[in-house]
Amino acid sequence: MKPYAGVDIGNSTTEVAIGMKDASGQLTFLGVGSAKTTGTKGTISNVTGVVTALEKALEDASLTRSDLGLIHINQAAPVIGDSAMETITETLITESTMVGHNPDTPAGEGVGIGITIDILDINRSDKTLSYLALVEDMDYEEVARRINELIQAGYKISGVVLQKDDAVLVHNRLETSCPIIDEVYGIHKIPRHRLGAIEVATLGKSIQTLSNPYDIATIFKLDSSETKRVLPIAKSLVGNRSALIVRTKGGEVIEKSIPAGKIYLIEEEKSHLVDVDEGANKIMEALKGTKSLQDVKGEKDTNIGIMLDSMKEHLGRLTNKEMDHIRVNDLLAVDSLRPIKIQGGIAGEIAMEKAVSLAAMVKAKGLPMLQLASAIESKLGITTRVIGVEAIMAAVGALTTPGTALPLTLCDMGGGSTDFAYIDHNGHVFTKHLAGAGNMVTMLINMELGLEDFYLAEKIKKLPVAKVESLFHIRMESGQVTYVKDPLPPTLYGRLVIIDGTDYIPIHHNVTMEKVITLRKEAKKRVFLSNINRGLHMLEQEGLSCSTMVLVGGSALDFELPGMLLDHLSRKGITVGRGNIQGKYGPRKAVATGLLLMQEGNSYEGAL
Amino acid sequence: MKEPYNERPTICILYRDDGISLRQVKAGIEEEGLFYTLQQEQGDCVSLGLKARKSSALGVGIGIDAMSLTLFVDGLEKPLLTMRLTSSNGRQIGSNAARYIKGLPLK
């Protein structure tokens, strides 16, 4: 028999495997090749990419086109995913009642209580009261001189608030110490002639008094219901290095919930209604209760309705369908926190707002693979057939991984969806496409670190983070230190960077290494671990059990994800790991290999 | 000549003229909580900065002439930063000299 090829056209990569069967039907693998997929998967434009990949495979196998007798292409899964995040809480500061930023260099220590007043107005004021001096644009030496004079003259100044970054400079020139906060750019918004309290924490600690509701009650003489109202203020100030609270008539910190709307999980017979504000768990629980999801709709004219409509519109454009024909087949909801600037904030304060992230998966109509097969056949003059279901082919190919056996569960961790395929000795076949995969992980990293940079988020996802400790050395997150031979540019000094080959990509945002690492790992767990658990649960419901799981797909190459999954699943007695197709290709070429193993017709049993 | 180690190690500043920029540089260092020594000298900002670095026990020197400022650090023969003087960037260089020693990213 002549050598033949299996061609897998994926969303981003086209992979080819070439093999040959001898007289007894024994298959030998001869070579592989891959190339970027040209055009959208399932369209005639894919032919170019197929030819390129095939040529590479032929070279690898030391064969030419005329040596090939047959090409198998797979029935590509017409599945596309998308994800978005909806914020469901909002923090507002009204009447400039609180300042809670974290200036780099506050000065003095302790708590100061007094009436807020512009520094220029103090010498006309009542000497029996204590004051918090507010200083707009004034030179630090003059500030110190004035305060010293005022104190000499008998005025009581219990704290200072500076617009400019001068707290240490002023404090060093004062004859009596008092707490000083600086970098308050919106200082003109702070109400004057009101009772206020300022606090600067001791070195290394955070404030103790203004983050305690009962201490706030003591200072401002609040009763118990008023104390309940200041709870959000105290909460926002926990962990801060400095703070200022001003008592105004209606001023408070308000934590609002932004009604996101409801979701309809639509089955054939009935619909389930879930309020997005109840969080991701409620949504996923409701989803678990559905037997076969037909579609997901958002409540009209709500944020969630708009979000789902825009997802469907986007997916409609990708699959060339009317938005009304798009049916969401699966949903993954994940609770998130998102750093957002507080409205009414005076110094750029940020609050971690609750958000719900959603990934939706849509099955488009079948892709025109037969058309594509004819186009390939015309182009190359080699008989081309469409066979096999993509997910099953991947599972069959995965079986060439040493150490695997039936029953086998394949988990294809892609960018837009997580796909499961189960095959066993008895001919049982189970496939499921789940929403939520690599792209959702990137979105979570992007949103939760407040990066606003998808490209940077991708890099953070895929590569370990490091800190530039000097112009000549970088400390990796693992603790390893790497030296460079030429001095690093000053813009990288002291910064977190992602090392991408020979490039150093700086993270300019105000995050610590610990936060980047934790968030990165959590994002991967929240998407992939959830989906693996969902997949296992679905298998259980079908009466199928899994003890061998093989991971393939782009996210299977992630440097820490397979390890995290192994850790989790080994406790359930499941062997899981990155595939090693044909014993040499890692998690790649699974479908292409499966296509070689496949016999004519659609039953895969003969392939095993 | 390097400062003896039983004294507080400082950033060394060599300057041509005592003016606004010098005051700003001093303020930048002081606000970050570090210390400096001063010396008035003739020369251009590059040679002043290099000489300043060699006199500093912390290995950080700043040179200021009529037009520009430089920041020199140990291990680099050319300036880490060079800036044309404006009405406000003295503060930034002083701050960066201190932040460099503290291991913080530069502004």
XYZ file of C-alpha atoms in Angstrom:
715
model
C 0.000 0.000 0.000
C 1.153 3.542 -0.730
C 2.015 5.999 2.079
C -0.879 8.270 3.089
C -1.320 11.472 5.106
C -3.561 12.641 7.958
C -4.209 16.396 7.908
C -5.571 18.254 10.937
C -6.662 21.828 10.281
C -6.891 23.652 13.587
C -7.799 27.224 14.429
C -4.186 28.345 14.353
C -2.067 25.391 13.225
C -2.365 22.814 10.439
C -0.608 19.541 11.298
C 0.207 16.633 9.005
C 1.325 13.072 9.784
C 2.430 10.561 7.119
C 2.362 6.805 7.536
C 2.335 3.574 5.584
C 0.675 0.198 6.102
C 2.414 -3.022 5.123
C 0.732 -6.116 3.680
C -0.370 -7.322 7.128
C -1.933 -3.946 7.915
C 0.795 -2.832 10.346
C 1.190 0.931 10.377
C 4.578 2.660 10.380
C 4.835 6.397 11.017
C 7.075 8.098 8.467
C 7.106 11.848 9.191
C 5.308 14.966 10.397
C 5.026 18.642 9.476
C 3.076 21.678 10.540
C 2.314 25.196 9.340
C 0.174 28.156 10.304
C -3.456 27.668 9.264
C -4.230 30.016 6.400
C -7.624 31.704 6.643
C -10.497 30.701 8.922
C -10.682 26.988 9.752
C -12.990 25.115 7.362
C -12.668 27.428 4.367
C -10.986 26.983 0.966
C -8.256 29.397 2.007
C -6.934 26.618 4.242
C -5.502 24.865 1.166
C -2.348 26.972 1.158
C -1.522 26.069 4.745
C -2.290 22.408 4.068
C 0.145 22.325 1.155
C 2.894 23.977 3.209
C 2.435 21.573 6.114
C 2.278 18.602 3.759
C 5.497 19.598 2.025
C 7.233 19.763 5.410
C 5.920 16.342 6.346
C 7.037 14.875 3.011
C 10.505 16.277 3.571
C 10.567 14.806 7.061
C 9.564 11.434 5.594
C 11.959 11.731 2.620
C 9.062 11.334 0.200
C 7.561 13.351 -2.653
C 3.949 14.159 -3.539
C 3.775 11.378 -6.081
C 4.543 8.867 -3.338
C 1.293 9.662 -1.524
C -1.784 7.590 -2.260
C -4.377 9.233 -0.017
C -5.064 12.194 2.249
C -7.429 12.038 5.233
C -8.763 15.283 6.623
C -10.862 15.402 9.773
C -14.413 16.536 10.300
C -13.303 19.698 12.131
C -15.342 20.629 15.168
C -17.200 23.829 14.457
C -16.768 25.133 17.957
C -15.868 28.665 18.930
C -15.572 30.286 22.319
C -15.514 33.810 23.677
C -15.236 35.357 27.124
C -15.988 38.626 28.898
C -16.026 40.070 32.413
C -18.858 41.988 34.064
C -18.209 44.091 37.195
C -21.003 43.760 39.728
C -19.972 46.152 42.505
C -18.943 49.780 42.554
C -17.333 51.934 45.259
C -17.996 55.656 45.535
C -16.636 58.280 47.883
C -19.084 61.116 48.404
C -18.253 64.620 49.617
C -14.516 63.746 49.602
C -14.878 62.165 52.971
C -11.885 59.877 52.811
C -8.371 59.771 51.426
C -6.885 56.279 51.237
C -4.026 56.100 48.797
C -0.609 54.728 49.664
C 1.947 57.498 49.225
C 5.537 56.300 48.910
C 6.980 58.610 51.557
C 4.559 59.796 54.277
C 6.176 61.109 57.458
C 5.645 61.205 61.184
C 3.733 58.443 62.916
C 0.491 58.119 64.740
C -2.914 59.724 64.696
C -3.753 63.432 64.447
C -7.245 64.780 65.070
C -8.270 68.329 64.189
C -10.389 70.693 62.150
C -9.447 70.749 58.471
C -8.223 74.162 57.421
C -6.005 75.680 54.768
C -2.591 76.486 56.261
C -2.966 80.140 55.296
C -6.137 80.500 57.378
C -4.825 79.129 60.671
C -3.434 82.385 62.075
C -6.912 83.929 62.074
C -8.443 81.035 63.923
C -9.420 79.914 67.370
C -6.389 78.876 69.412
C -8.344 76.461 71.575
C -8.971 74.029 68.700
C -6.603 71.548 67.079
C -6.077 71.745 63.329
C -5.209 69.563 60.365
C -3.280 71.886 58.058
C -4.064 71.433 54.344
C -1.306 72.720 52.093
C -1.757 73.264 48.380
C 1.088 74.591 46.256
C 3.748 75.819 48.728
C 7.501 75.300 48.997
C 8.429 72.781 51.710
C 10.726 75.145 53.575
C 7.990 77.723 53.778
C 5.512 75.059 54.971
C 7.857 74.039 57.779
C 8.627 77.633 58.703
C 4.931 78.554 58.926
C 4.031 75.507 60.993
C 6.894 76.110 63.419
C 5.798 79.755 63.776
C 2.162 78.804 64.308
C 3.073 76.274 66.982
C 5.350 78.854 68.636
C 2.423 81.294 68.634
C 0.305 78.775 70.509
C -1.711 77.127 67.718
C -2.228 73.347 67.935
C -1.447 71.517 64.704
C -2.077 67.797 64.979
C -1.399 66.788 61.381
C -0.551 68.031 57.898
C -1.881 67.097 54.452
C 0.297 68.073 51.503
C -0.578 68.195 47.862
C 3.034 67.728 46.744
C 5.368 64.813 47.473
C 7.123 66.654 50.342
C 6.159 64.921 53.595
C 9.687 63.896 54.617
C 11.141 67.267 53.624
C 8.607 69.135 55.764
C 8.828 66.717 58.680
C 12.643 66.985 58.826
C 12.298 70.751 59.358
C 9.591 70.715 62.024
C 10.459 71.366 65.634
C 7.628 69.100 66.824
C 6.706 65.896 65.042
C 3.229 65.189 63.735
C 1.820 62.808 61.098
C 2.071 64.134 57.522
C 0.501 62.594 54.404
C 1.461 63.789 50.935
C 0.768 63.246 47.236
C -2.854 64.276 47.719
C -3.358 65.755 44.277
C -7.064 66.450 44.736
C -6.489 68.310 48.012
C -8.730 71.200 46.956
C -11.676 68.774 47.116
C -11.217 68.110 50.836
C -13.927 69.973 52.765
C -12.575 72.670 55.089
C -13.716 73.461 58.642
C -14.764 69.895 59.401
C -13.542 67.476 62.024
C -10.957 65.156 60.529
C -8.481 62.479 61.526
C -5.192 61.569 59.888
C -3.047 58.512 60.552
C 0.385 57.394 59.399
C 1.433 53.825 60.215
C 4.763 52.922 61.794
C 7.416 51.542 59.472
C 6.436 48.201 57.986
C 2.932 48.194 59.430
C -0.428 49.417 58.240
C -2.770 51.826 60.017
C -4.509 50.553 63.143
C -6.955 53.271 64.124
C -8.685 54.607 61.043
C -9.300 51.080 59.756
C -11.091 50.162 62.991
C -14.804 51.120 63.021
C -14.858 51.521 66.820
C -11.853 53.845 66.845
C -13.541 55.905 64.145
C -16.660 55.957 66.345
C -14.561 57.155 69.280
C -12.953 59.976 67.331
C -16.127 61.190 65.628
C -18.506 60.359 68.502
C -20.736 58.066 66.463
C -23.634 55.995 67.707
C -24.040 52.398 66.659
C -26.060 53.005 63.502
C -23.636 55.716 62.378
C -20.804 53.278 63.020
C -22.439 50.779 60.683
C -22.454 53.491 58.001
C -18.706 54.067 58.300
C -17.947 50.383 57.901
C -17.110 50.705 54.180
C -14.641 53.482 55.030
C -12.872 51.335 57.581
C -12.867 48.424 55.165
C -11.318 50.462 52.334
C -8.554 51.634 54.644
C -7.470 48.232 55.963
C -3.875 47.564 54.963
C -3.085 51.181 54.081
C 0.057 52.966 55.101
C -1.794 56.254 55.724
C -5.315 57.652 55.750
C -7.443 60.738 56.248
C -11.121 60.741 57.217
C -13.203 63.922 57.243
C -16.627 64.057 58.832
C -19.072 65.706 56.471
C -22.864 65.778 56.638
C -23.664 63.237 53.987
C -20.202 62.064 53.186
C -19.543 58.357 53.122
C -18.019 55.543 51.157
C -20.772 53.733 49.338
C -20.445 50.197 48.076
C -23.074 49.739 45.444
C -23.955 46.610 43.649
C -24.338 47.103 39.934
C -27.295 45.021 38.909
C -25.841 42.968 36.119
C -29.080 41.231 35.196
C -30.298 37.689 34.902
C -29.295 34.784 32.695
C -31.707 32.322 31.140
C -30.329 28.809 30.784
C -32.621 27.427 28.105
C -33.350 23.726 27.755
C -35.838 22.096 25.445
C -38.605 21.836 28.015
C -37.824 24.684 30.384
C -35.608 27.634 31.294
C -33.623 28.294 34.443
C -33.251 31.874 35.592
C -30.129 32.941 37.501
C -29.228 36.368 38.783
C -25.618 37.149 37.841
C -25.216 39.191 41.027
C -25.522 35.974 43.031
C -22.095 35.024 41.713
C -20.457 32.351 39.625
C -21.222 29.447 41.940
C -24.956 29.952 41.629
C -24.669 30.115 37.850
C -22.570 26.937 37.682
C -24.911 25.128 40.071
C -27.874 25.995 37.887
C -25.915 24.855 34.847
C -25.140 21.540 36.524
C -28.864 21.059 36.914
C -29.476 21.220 33.160
C -29.540 18.056 31.064
C -28.951 19.517 27.651
C -28.421 23.231 27.245
C -29.963 24.656 24.091
C -29.049 28.293 24.511
C -28.172 31.013 26.999
C -29.811 34.425 26.894
C -29.305 37.529 29.001
C -32.126 39.663 30.349
C -32.970 42.379 27.856
C -31.439 45.822 28.443
C -29.255 44.678 31.323
C -25.461 44.605 31.372
C -25.448 40.840 31.101
C -27.922 40.950 28.233
C -25.711 43.388 26.385
C -22.626 41.306 27.131
C -24.129 38.062 25.848
C -25.564 39.772 22.777
C -22.192 41.227 21.914
C -20.551 37.808 22.390
C -23.115 36.236 20.063
C -22.614 38.989 17.531
C -18.861 38.438 17.613
C -19.272 34.669 17.279
C -21.776 35.217 14.475
C -19.200 37.174 12.537
C -16.555 34.476 13.056
C -18.843 31.682 11.894
C -20.627 33.703 9.237
C -24.048 33.285 10.784
C -26.854 35.598 11.836
C -26.710 36.451 15.519
C -30.167 34.981 15.973
C -28.916 31.577 14.819
C -26.102 31.471 17.337
C -26.789 29.020 20.135
C -24.662 28.957 23.240
C -24.003 25.341 24.126
C -21.974 25.818 27.261
C -21.084 28.473 29.797
C -18.351 28.803 32.405
C -18.738 31.424 35.136
C -15.860 32.411 37.400
C -15.884 34.888 40.293
C -13.293 37.618 39.851
C -11.978 40.762 41.523
C -11.051 43.747 39.454
C -9.053 46.826 40.514
C -11.063 49.919 39.595
C -10.438 53.594 40.399
C -12.871 54.787 43.051
C -15.282 57.458 41.880
C -14.939 60.556 44.011
C -11.451 59.480 45.050
C -9.064 62.288 45.828
C -5.716 60.623 45.322
C -6.328 57.923 42.743
C -7.592 55.328 45.202
C -8.384 51.882 43.830
C -10.971 49.394 45.052
C -11.099 45.678 44.267
C -14.584 45.331 42.810
C -16.401 42.040 42.457
C -16.890 40.805 38.948
C -18.239 37.760 37.193
C -16.327 36.372 34.225
C -18.209 34.372 31.653
C -16.993 32.169 28.848
C -19.521 31.019 26.270
C -19.109 28.268 23.716
C -21.008 28.168 20.502
C -21.447 25.364 18.006
C -21.690 26.751 14.536
C -23.259 24.793 11.708
C -21.062 22.036 10.250
C -18.068 23.345 8.386
C -17.869 22.675 4.628
C -15.094 20.078 4.910
C -16.209 18.204 1.781
C -15.682 21.357 -0.266
C -12.266 21.756 1.285
C -11.424 18.110 0.524
C -12.236 18.601 -3.175
C -10.152 21.761 -3.289
C -7.169 19.900 -1.827
C -7.698 17.017 -4.234
C -7.759 19.406 -7.215
C -4.683 21.219 -6.045
C -2.511 18.185 -5.323
C -3.977 15.473 -7.499
C -4.187 13.125 -4.493
C -7.462 11.474 -3.382
C -8.690 13.357 -0.318
C -11.348 12.053 2.097
C -13.107 13.514 5.108
C -13.226 11.009 7.939
C -13.555 10.900 11.690
C -14.809 13.255 14.357
C -12.049 15.592 15.517
C -12.229 14.889 19.214
C -12.295 11.107 18.689
C -9.368 11.312 16.278
C -7.435 13.201 18.918
C -8.171 10.484 21.459
C -7.114 7.735 19.043
C -3.904 9.620 18.286
C -3.318 10.186 21.997
C -3.294 6.428 22.501
C 0.101 6.362 20.758
C 1.465 7.999 23.911
C 3.556 5.379 25.737
C 1.979 4.317 29.004
C -1.627 4.925 27.978
C -4.415 2.363 27.671
C -8.155 2.175 27.157
C -10.438 3.515 28.479
C -8.817 6.834 27.662
C -10.057 10.357 28.207
C -8.570 13.063 26.106
C -8.633 16.672 27.244
C -7.793 19.139 24.490
C -7.011 22.425 26.188
C -7.209 25.007 23.453
C -7.616 28.744 23.309
C -11.375 29.010 22.932
C -12.693 25.751 24.368
C -11.764 22.727 26.466
C -12.725 19.560 24.620
C -13.246 16.127 26.121
C -13.276 12.830 24.278
C -13.668 9.409 25.859
C -13.053 6.095 24.089
C -13.056 2.545 25.441
C -12.892 -1.128 24.415
C -16.653 -1.433 24.162
C -16.972 1.182 21.472
C -18.354 3.782 23.863
C -17.607 7.240 22.645
C -18.329 10.453 24.478
C -17.396 13.959 23.432
C -18.112 17.290 25.003
C -16.945 20.805 24.222
C -16.772 23.113 27.236
C -16.533 26.901 27.365
C -13.503 28.404 29.049
C -9.915 27.776 28.004
C -6.625 29.564 27.322
C -8.141 32.861 26.206
C -10.267 33.088 29.336
C -7.178 32.543 31.482
C -5.475 35.421 29.693
C -8.538 37.607 30.185
C -8.598 36.861 33.930
C -4.918 37.732 34.281
C -5.416 40.902 32.259
C -8.456 42.101 34.224
C -7.452 41.062 37.707
C -3.977 42.576 37.564
C -5.465 45.703 35.973
C -3.049 45.441 33.071
C -5.263 46.619 30.195
C -2.799 44.817 27.955
C -3.834 41.453 26.513
C -0.416 40.871 24.976
C 1.332 41.364 28.331
C -1.250 39.146 30.010
C -0.484 36.357 27.495
C 3.201 36.632 28.278
C 2.563 36.568 32.031
C 0.439 33.463 31.519
C 3.059 31.576 29.538
C 6.337 32.630 31.146
C 7.703 32.869 34.683
C 8.106 36.317 36.232
C 11.381 37.785 37.505
C 12.675 40.891 39.279
C 15.527 43.044 38.020
C 17.628 43.445 41.154
C 20.577 45.312 39.656
C 21.703 46.471 36.257
C 23.454 43.151 35.849
C 21.325 40.498 37.473
C 17.754 39.284 37.551
C 16.168 37.058 40.173
C 13.634 34.551 38.788
C 10.491 33.629 40.688
C 12.150 30.290 41.399
C 14.927 32.081 43.267
C 17.490 31.403 40.561
C 19.617 34.386 39.648
C 20.721 35.107 36.115
C 23.489 37.526 35.167
C 23.591 39.547 31.948
C 26.790 40.573 30.224
C 25.668 44.050 29.172
C 24.013 46.435 31.630
C 20.230 46.455 31.489
C 18.500 49.706 30.539
C 17.568 51.940 33.514
C 13.881 51.615 32.651
C 14.024 47.957 33.754
C 15.838 48.597 37.049
C 13.906 47.407 40.087
C 11.017 46.203 37.966
C 9.218 42.934 37.471
C 9.915 41.538 34.033
C 8.867 38.615 31.906
C 11.817 37.023 30.160
C 10.786 36.078 26.629
C 13.815 34.548 24.950
C 16.209 37.475 24.734
C 13.526 40.106 25.385
C 12.783 41.554 28.777
C 9.180 42.707 28.974
C 8.660 45.077 31.916
C 5.509 45.142 34.025
C 4.958 48.808 34.777
C 1.904 48.258 36.915
C 2.040 48.455 40.682
C 1.955 44.744 41.510
C 4.212 42.514 43.579
C 5.759 39.293 42.301
C 3.669 37.301 44.778
C 0.485 38.794 43.387
C 1.456 38.006 39.789
C 2.309 34.396 40.650
C -0.791 33.789 42.777
C -3.156 35.346 40.273
C -1.574 33.491 37.377
C -1.902 30.100 39.056
C -5.419 30.834 40.301
C -6.585 31.910 36.863
C -5.387 28.620 35.357
C -6.994 26.592 38.141
C -10.281 28.439 38.030
C -10.687 27.759 34.328
C -9.067 24.406 33.637
C -9.551 22.659 36.932
C -13.227 23.650 36.889
C -13.594 22.316 33.400
C -11.777 19.076 34.121
C -14.056 18.541 37.111
C -17.075 19.305 34.959
C -15.869 16.868 32.306
C -15.325 14.125 34.885
C -18.760 14.756 36.349
C -20.328 14.423 32.902
C -18.527 11.121 32.334
C -19.822 9.878 35.668
C -23.343 10.791 34.644
C -22.919 8.670 31.517
C -21.795 5.786 33.700
C -18.255 6.041 32.390
C -15.169 6.194 34.555
C -11.799 7.630 33.792
C -8.416 6.547 35.076
C -6.229 7.669 32.196
C -6.349 11.248 30.977
C -4.120 12.672 28.288
C -3.709 16.419 27.847
C -3.176 17.917 24.409
C -3.556 21.378 22.915
C -1.762 24.672 23.398
C -2.497 24.935 27.108
C -1.123 21.416 27.656
C 2.255 22.973 26.932
C 1.853 25.423 29.815
C 4.818 25.252 32.186
C 2.813 24.737 35.373
C -0.711 23.660 34.429
C -0.171 19.915 33.835
C 1.656 19.727 37.168
C -1.226 21.469 38.965
C -3.712 19.103 37.366
C -1.617 16.044 38.187
C -1.493 17.153 41.790
C -5.254 17.483 41.920
C -6.303 14.458 39.878
C -3.839 11.924 41.270
C -5.822 12.179 44.501
C -8.775 10.801 42.566
C -6.676 7.946 41.220
C -6.457 9.436 37.740
C -3.215 9.376 35.769
C -2.970 12.639 33.910
C -0.189 14.226 31.929
C 0.818 15.945 28.756
C 0.550 13.523 25.827
C 3.560 12.255 23.971
C 2.170 11.420 20.554
C 4.001 8.631 18.757
C 6.410 8.675 21.666
C 8.123 11.773 20.352
C 5.896 14.736 19.532
C 4.664 15.800 22.938
C 1.034 16.991 22.930
C 1.121 17.789 19.226
C -0.018 15.900 16.114
C -2.705 13.970 18.017
C -5.486 14.431 15.465
C -3.204 13.968 12.457
C -1.911 10.714 13.959
C -5.441 9.559 14.748
C -6.374 10.129 11.110
C -3.643 7.705 10.043
C -4.864 5.055 12.459
C -8.445 5.438 11.291
C -9.868 2.916 8.904
C -12.375 3.730 6.188
C -15.851 4.338 7.549
C -16.477 6.112 10.793
C -15.984 3.467 13.390
C -12.720 3.865 15.143
C -12.524 0.387 16.625
C -10.443 -0.974 13.791
C -7.880 1.700 14.530
C -7.021 0.252 17.919
C 39.057 59.567 47.959
C 36.261 57.335 49.229
C 34.463 58.228 52.436
C 35.617 56.168 55.433
C 33.147 53.413 56.319
C 32.643 54.439 59.917
C 30.719 57.464 58.666
C 27.244 57.438 57.162
C 27.560 56.455 53.474
C 26.186 59.134 51.153
C 25.388 60.055 47.574
C 27.976 62.553 46.386
C 26.921 65.635 44.434
C 29.453 67.775 42.555
C 27.990 70.963 41.174
C 29.137 74.038 39.295
C 26.571 76.590 40.446
C 24.411 76.700 43.540
C 20.963 77.144 42.065
C 17.425 75.815 41.827
C 18.413 72.502 40.260
C 20.856 71.707 43.051
C 18.184 72.435 45.651
C 15.754 70.153 43.794
C 18.286 67.320 43.604
C 18.921 67.582 47.333
C 15.163 67.576 47.982
C 14.683 64.456 45.843
C 17.304 62.535 47.820
C 16.080 63.779 51.196
C 12.416 62.929 50.487
C 13.473 59.320 49.809
C 15.192 59.235 53.181
C 18.840 59.109 52.036
C 21.855 61.394 52.608
C 24.230 63.380 50.421
C 27.503 65.321 50.521
C 28.088 68.422 48.426
C 31.105 69.937 46.741
C 31.252 72.908 44.387
C 33.638 72.322 41.472
C 34.377 73.341 37.899
C 33.815 70.917 35.074
C 31.150 69.447 32.802
C 28.384 67.255 34.182
C 29.959 64.036 32.896
C 33.364 64.511 34.496
C 31.734 65.892 37.662
C 29.352 62.945 37.873
C 32.111 60.383 37.400
C 34.291 62.040 40.032
C 31.311 62.228 42.390
C 30.664 58.521 42.011
C 34.256 57.694 42.839
C 34.026 59.712 46.065
C 30.778 58.129 47.176
C 30.853 55.145 49.538
C 27.467 54.171 48.103
C 28.956 54.299 44.630
C 26.425 56.842 43.410
C 27.377 60.304 42.148
C 25.560 63.223 40.583
C 27.189 65.873 38.404
C 25.503 69.195 37.722
C 26.738 71.852 35.278
C 24.918 74.855 33.815
C 22.900 72.850 31.288
C 22.617 69.245 32.381
C 22.712 66.643 35.144
C 24.184 63.170 35.148
C 23.751 60.222 37.503
C 26.642 57.761 37.719
C 26.470 54.412 39.518
C 29.069 51.767 40.367
C 29.650 49.253 37.624
C 28.802 51.596 34.751
C 31.433 53.777 33.105
C 28.822 55.879 31.332
C 26.020 57.755 33.116
C 22.941 55.783 34.157
C 20.914 58.899 33.423
C 21.665 62.169 31.663
C 19.115 64.939 31.526
C 18.964 68.489 30.256
C 18.048 70.763 33.137
C 14.468 71.942 33.211
C 12.719 73.904 35.918
C 11.612 70.730 37.661
C 13.594 67.611 36.777
C 16.276 68.055 39.457
C 13.884 66.470 41.907
C 13.455 63.459 39.637
C 17.204 62.798 39.372
C 17.739 63.169 43.127
C 14.818 60.837 43.734
C 16.136 58.305 41.210
C 19.616 58.347 42.729
C 18.082 57.380 46.068
C 15.638 54.898 44.538
C 18.528 53.215 42.731
C 20.222 52.576 46.066
C 16.960 51.341 47.578
C 16.397 48.938 44.661
C 13.156 50.657 43.615
C 12.106 51.257 40.004
C 13.149 54.673 38.709
C 10.632 57.416 38.053
